[in-house]
Coordinates of C-alpha atoms in Angstrom, one line a residue:
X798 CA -10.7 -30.4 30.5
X799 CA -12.4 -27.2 29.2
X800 CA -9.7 -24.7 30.0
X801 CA -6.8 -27.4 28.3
X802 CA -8.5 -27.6 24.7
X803 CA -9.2 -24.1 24.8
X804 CA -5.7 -23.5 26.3
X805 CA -4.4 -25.7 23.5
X806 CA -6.9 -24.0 20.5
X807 CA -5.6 -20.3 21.9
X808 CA -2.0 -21.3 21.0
X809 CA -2.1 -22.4 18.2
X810 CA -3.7 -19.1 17.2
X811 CA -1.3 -16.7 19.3
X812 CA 1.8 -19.1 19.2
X813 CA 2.4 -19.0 23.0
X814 CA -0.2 -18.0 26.1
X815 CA 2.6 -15.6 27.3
X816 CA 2.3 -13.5 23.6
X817 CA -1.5 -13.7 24.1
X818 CA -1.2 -12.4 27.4
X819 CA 0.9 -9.7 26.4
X820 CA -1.2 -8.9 23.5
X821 CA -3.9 -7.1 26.3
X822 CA -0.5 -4.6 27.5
X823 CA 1.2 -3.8 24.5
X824 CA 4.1 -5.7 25.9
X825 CA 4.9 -4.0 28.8
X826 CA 4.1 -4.0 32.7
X827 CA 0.8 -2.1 33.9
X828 CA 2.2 -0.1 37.2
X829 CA -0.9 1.6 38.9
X830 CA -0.8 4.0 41.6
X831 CA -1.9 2.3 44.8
X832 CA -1.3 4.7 47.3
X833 CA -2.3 2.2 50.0
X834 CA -3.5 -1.6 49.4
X835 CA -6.8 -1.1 50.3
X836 CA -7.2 1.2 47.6
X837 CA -6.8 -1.4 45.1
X838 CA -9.4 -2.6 42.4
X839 CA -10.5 -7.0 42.9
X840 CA -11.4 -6.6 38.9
X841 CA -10.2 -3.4 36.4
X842 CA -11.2 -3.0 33.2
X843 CA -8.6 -5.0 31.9
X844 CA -9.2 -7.9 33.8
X845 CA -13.0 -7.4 32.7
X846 CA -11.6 -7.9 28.9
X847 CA -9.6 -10.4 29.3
X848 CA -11.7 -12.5 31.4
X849 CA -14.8 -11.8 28.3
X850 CA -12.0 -13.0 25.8
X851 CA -11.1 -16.1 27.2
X852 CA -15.0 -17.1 28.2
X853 CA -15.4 -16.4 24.4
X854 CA -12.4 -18.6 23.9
X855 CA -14.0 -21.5 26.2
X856 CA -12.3 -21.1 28.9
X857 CA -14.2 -22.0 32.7
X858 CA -14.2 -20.3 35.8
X859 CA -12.5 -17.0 34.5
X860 CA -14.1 -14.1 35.9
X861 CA -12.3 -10.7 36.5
X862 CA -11.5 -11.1 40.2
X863 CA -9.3 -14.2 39.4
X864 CA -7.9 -13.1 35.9
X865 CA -6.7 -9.9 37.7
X866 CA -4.9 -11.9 40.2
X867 CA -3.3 -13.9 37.8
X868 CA -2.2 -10.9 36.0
X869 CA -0.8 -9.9 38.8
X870 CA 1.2 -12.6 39.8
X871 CA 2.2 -12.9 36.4
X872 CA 4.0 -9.9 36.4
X873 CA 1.9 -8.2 33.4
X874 CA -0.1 -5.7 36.0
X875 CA 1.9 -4.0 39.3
X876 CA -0.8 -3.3 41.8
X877 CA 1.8 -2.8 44.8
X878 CA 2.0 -0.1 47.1
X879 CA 3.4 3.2 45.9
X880 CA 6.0 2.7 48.8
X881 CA 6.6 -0.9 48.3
X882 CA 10.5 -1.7 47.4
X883 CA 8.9 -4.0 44.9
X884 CA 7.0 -1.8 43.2
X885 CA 8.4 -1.1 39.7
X886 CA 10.1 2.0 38.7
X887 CA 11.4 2.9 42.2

């Protein structure tokens, strides 16, 4: 209940979750080089922020391990290999 009134509060001050989301990356896909999966971060700096942000918001269970992996599979950080066909920019 937590994370939907503070889900709720955060858009009425942002419009939308996605423009607050893309607030943290100027709009545009993070692509780091991951030479090889095991090289990748569980939190980055980023994650670390944004995670601080939305405990300050009153959001719950939103550490940098989990907020990473959401950023992830949201598309707004590209932590795939360097050789991946997925990766962006190939």
């Amino acid at each position: 209940r937590a994370n939907a009134q503070a889900f709720l509060r955060l858009q009425e001050d942002y419009v939308s979750f996605d423009a607050y989301l893309w607030s943290f990356v100027e709009g545009k896909t993070i692509v780091n080089d991951v030479p090889d999966y095991r090289q990748a971060p569980a939190k980055t700096p980023l994650s670390e922020k944004l995670a601080k942000d939305l405990k300050k918001r009153g959001f719950k269970f939103t550490g940098p391990v989990a907020v990473l992996s959401f950023l992830q599979a949201a598309g707004l950080v590209d932590d795939h290999e360097n050789d991946c066909e997925w990766k962006s920019g190939r």
